[in-house]
PDB file of C-alpha atoms in Angstrom:
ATOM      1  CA  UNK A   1     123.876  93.670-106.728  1.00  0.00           C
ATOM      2  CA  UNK A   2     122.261  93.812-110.081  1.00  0.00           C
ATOM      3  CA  UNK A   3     118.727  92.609-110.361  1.00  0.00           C
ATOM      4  CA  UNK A   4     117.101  92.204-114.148  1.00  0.00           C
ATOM      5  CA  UNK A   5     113.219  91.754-114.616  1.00  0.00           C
ATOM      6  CA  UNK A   6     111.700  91.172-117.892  1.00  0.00           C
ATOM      7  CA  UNK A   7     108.538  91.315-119.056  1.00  0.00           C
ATOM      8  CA  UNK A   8     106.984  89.925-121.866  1.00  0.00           C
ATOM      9  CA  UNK A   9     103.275  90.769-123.654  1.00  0.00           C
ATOM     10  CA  UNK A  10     102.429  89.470-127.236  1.00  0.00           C
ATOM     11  CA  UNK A  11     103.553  93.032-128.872  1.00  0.00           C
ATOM     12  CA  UNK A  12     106.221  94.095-126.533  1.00  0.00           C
ATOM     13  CA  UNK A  13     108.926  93.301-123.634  1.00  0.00           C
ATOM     14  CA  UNK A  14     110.098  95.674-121.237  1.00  0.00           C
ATOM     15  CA  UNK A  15     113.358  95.147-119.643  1.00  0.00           C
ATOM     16  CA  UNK A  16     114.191  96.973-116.250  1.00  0.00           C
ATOM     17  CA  UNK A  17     117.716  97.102-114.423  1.00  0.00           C
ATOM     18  CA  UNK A  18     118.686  98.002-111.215  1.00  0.00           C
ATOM     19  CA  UNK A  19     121.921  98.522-110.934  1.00  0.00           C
ATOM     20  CA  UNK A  20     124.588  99.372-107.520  1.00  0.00           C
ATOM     21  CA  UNK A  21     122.867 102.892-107.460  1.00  0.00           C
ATOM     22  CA  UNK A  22     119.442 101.955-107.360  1.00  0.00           C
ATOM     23  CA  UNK A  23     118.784 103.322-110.594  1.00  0.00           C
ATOM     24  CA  UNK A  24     116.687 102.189-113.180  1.00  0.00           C
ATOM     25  CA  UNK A  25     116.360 102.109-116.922  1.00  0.00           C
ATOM     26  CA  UNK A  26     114.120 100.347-119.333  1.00  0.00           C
ATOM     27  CA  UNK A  27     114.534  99.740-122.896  1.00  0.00           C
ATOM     28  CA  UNK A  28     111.946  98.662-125.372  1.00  0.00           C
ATOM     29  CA  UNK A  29     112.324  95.493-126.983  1.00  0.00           C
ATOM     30  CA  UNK A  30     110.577  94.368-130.286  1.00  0.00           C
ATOM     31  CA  UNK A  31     109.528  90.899-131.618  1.00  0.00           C
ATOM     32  CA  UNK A  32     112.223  89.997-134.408  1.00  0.00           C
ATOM     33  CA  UNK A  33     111.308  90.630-138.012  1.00  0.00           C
ATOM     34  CA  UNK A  34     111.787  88.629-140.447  1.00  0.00           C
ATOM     35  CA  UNK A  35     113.681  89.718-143.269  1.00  0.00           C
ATOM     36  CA  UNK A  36     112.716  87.636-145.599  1.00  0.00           C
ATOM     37  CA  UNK A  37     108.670  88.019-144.908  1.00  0.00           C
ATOM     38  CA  UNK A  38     107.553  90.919-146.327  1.00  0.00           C
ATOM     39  CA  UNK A  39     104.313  93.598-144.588  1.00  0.00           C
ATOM     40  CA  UNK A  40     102.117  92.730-147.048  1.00  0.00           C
ATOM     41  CA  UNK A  41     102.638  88.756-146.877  1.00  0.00           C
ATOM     42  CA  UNK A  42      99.580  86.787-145.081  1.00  0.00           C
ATOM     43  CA  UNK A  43     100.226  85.831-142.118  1.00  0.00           C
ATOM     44  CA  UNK A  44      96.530  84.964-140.409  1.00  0.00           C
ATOM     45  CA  UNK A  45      94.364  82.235-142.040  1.00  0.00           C
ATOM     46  CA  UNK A  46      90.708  82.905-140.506  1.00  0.00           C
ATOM     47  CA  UNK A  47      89.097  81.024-143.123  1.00  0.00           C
ATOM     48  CA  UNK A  48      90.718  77.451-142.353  1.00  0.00           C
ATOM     49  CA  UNK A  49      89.308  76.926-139.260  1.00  0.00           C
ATOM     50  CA  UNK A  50      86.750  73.923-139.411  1.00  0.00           C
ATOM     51  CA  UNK A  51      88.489  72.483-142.618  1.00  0.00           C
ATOM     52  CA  UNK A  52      90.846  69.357-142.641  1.00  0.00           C
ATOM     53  CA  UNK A  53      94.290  70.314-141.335  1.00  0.00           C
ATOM     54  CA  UNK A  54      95.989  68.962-144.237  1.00  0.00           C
ATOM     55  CA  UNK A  55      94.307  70.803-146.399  1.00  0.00           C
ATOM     56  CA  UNK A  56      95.060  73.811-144.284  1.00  0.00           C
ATOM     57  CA  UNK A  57      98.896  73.087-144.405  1.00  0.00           C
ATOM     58  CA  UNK A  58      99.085  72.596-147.739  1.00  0.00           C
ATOM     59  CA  UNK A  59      97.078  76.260-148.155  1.00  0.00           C
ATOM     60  CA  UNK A  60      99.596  77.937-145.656  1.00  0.00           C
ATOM     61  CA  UNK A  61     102.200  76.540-147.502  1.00  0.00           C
ATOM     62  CA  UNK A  62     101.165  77.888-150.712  1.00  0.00           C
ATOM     63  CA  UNK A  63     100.069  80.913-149.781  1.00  0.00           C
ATOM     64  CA  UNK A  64     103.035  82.056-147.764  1.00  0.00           C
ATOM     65  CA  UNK A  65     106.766  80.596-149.137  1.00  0.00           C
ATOM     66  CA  UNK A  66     108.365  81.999-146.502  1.00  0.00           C
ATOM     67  CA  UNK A  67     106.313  79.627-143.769  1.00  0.00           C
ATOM     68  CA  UNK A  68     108.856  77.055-143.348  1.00  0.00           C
ATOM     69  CA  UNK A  69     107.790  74.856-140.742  1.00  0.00           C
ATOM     70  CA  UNK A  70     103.854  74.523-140.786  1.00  0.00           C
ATOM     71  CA  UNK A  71     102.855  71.791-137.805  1.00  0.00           C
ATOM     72  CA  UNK A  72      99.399  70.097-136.962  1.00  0.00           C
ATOM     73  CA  UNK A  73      98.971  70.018-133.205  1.00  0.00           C
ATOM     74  CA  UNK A  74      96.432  67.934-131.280  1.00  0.00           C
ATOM     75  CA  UNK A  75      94.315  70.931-129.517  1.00  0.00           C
ATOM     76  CA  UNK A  76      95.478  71.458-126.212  1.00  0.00           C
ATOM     77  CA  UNK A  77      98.802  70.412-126.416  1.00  0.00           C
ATOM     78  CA  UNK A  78     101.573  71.954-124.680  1.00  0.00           C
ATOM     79  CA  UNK A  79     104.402  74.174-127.054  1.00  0.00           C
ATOM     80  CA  UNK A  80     106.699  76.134-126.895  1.00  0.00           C
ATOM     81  CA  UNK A  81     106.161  80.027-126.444  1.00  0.00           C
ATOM     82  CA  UNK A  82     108.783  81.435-128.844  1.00  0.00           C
ATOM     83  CA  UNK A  83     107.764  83.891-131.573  1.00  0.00           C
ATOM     84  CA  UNK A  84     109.100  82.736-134.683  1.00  0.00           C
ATOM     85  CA  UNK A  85     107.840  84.418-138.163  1.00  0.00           C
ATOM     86  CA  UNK A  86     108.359  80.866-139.900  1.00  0.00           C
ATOM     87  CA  UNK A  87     106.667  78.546-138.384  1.00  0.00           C
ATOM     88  CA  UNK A  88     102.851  78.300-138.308  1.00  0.00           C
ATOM     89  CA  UNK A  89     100.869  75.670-135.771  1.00  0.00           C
ATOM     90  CA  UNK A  90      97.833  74.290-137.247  1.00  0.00           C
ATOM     91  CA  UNK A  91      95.837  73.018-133.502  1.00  0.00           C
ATOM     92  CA  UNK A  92      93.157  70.450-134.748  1.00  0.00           C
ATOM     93  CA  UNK A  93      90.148  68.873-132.988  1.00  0.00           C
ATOM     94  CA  UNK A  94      89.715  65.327-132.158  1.00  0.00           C
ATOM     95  CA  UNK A  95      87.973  64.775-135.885  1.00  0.00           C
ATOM     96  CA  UNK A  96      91.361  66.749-137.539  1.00  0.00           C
ATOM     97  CA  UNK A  97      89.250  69.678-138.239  1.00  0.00           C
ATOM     98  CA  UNK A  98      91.404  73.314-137.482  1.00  0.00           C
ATOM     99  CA  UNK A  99      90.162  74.119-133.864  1.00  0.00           C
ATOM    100  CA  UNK A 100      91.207  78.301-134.053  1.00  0.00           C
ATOM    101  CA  UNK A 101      92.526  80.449-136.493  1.00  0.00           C
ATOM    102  CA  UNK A 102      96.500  79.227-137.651  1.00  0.00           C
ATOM    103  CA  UNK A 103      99.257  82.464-137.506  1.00  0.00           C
ATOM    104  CA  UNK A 104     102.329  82.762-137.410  1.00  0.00           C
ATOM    105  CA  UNK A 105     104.478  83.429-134.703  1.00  0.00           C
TER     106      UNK A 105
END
């Protein structure tokens, strides 16, 4: 029997198998990287949290062309966990103020 276990952190997975012979091997696995967003494109907005999350959409959108699908979330709602280099979620308090710092991922 073959038995995979992966393991996922924020910068990292780590993927063991154990194969018929009871060996075991692990290879390093990296977040995909965009090839059309470049190092030195922003990809943190610190400074937008507490402002209107319109405004910071429109800002994210400006400031990044390569952001494609910027989304204002109710704070605390439930989403998916997939890492995706295009797509920013803006999580808003009750008054539509940004609740945390937007990224992408």
């Amino acid at each position: 029997t073959t038995t995979t276990t992966t393991t996922r952190t924020t910068d990292e997975a780590k993927t063991v198998d154990r194969g018929n012979d009871d060996t075991t091997s692990t290879t390093q696995l990296q977040e995909p990287h965009n090839q059309n967003m470049s190092d030195n494109e922003k990809r943190t907005w610190p400074e937008l949290v507490g402002v209107p999350g319109e405004e910071a959409k429109a800002t994210i959108e400006r400031e990044n062309p390569n952001i494609h699908n910027v989304f204002i979330v109710p704070e605390g709602s439930m989403v998916s966990m997939d890492f995706r280099t295009d797509r920013v979620r803006i999580f808003v308090k009750p008054d539509g103020t940004v609740a945390r710092e937007p990224r992408a991922g």
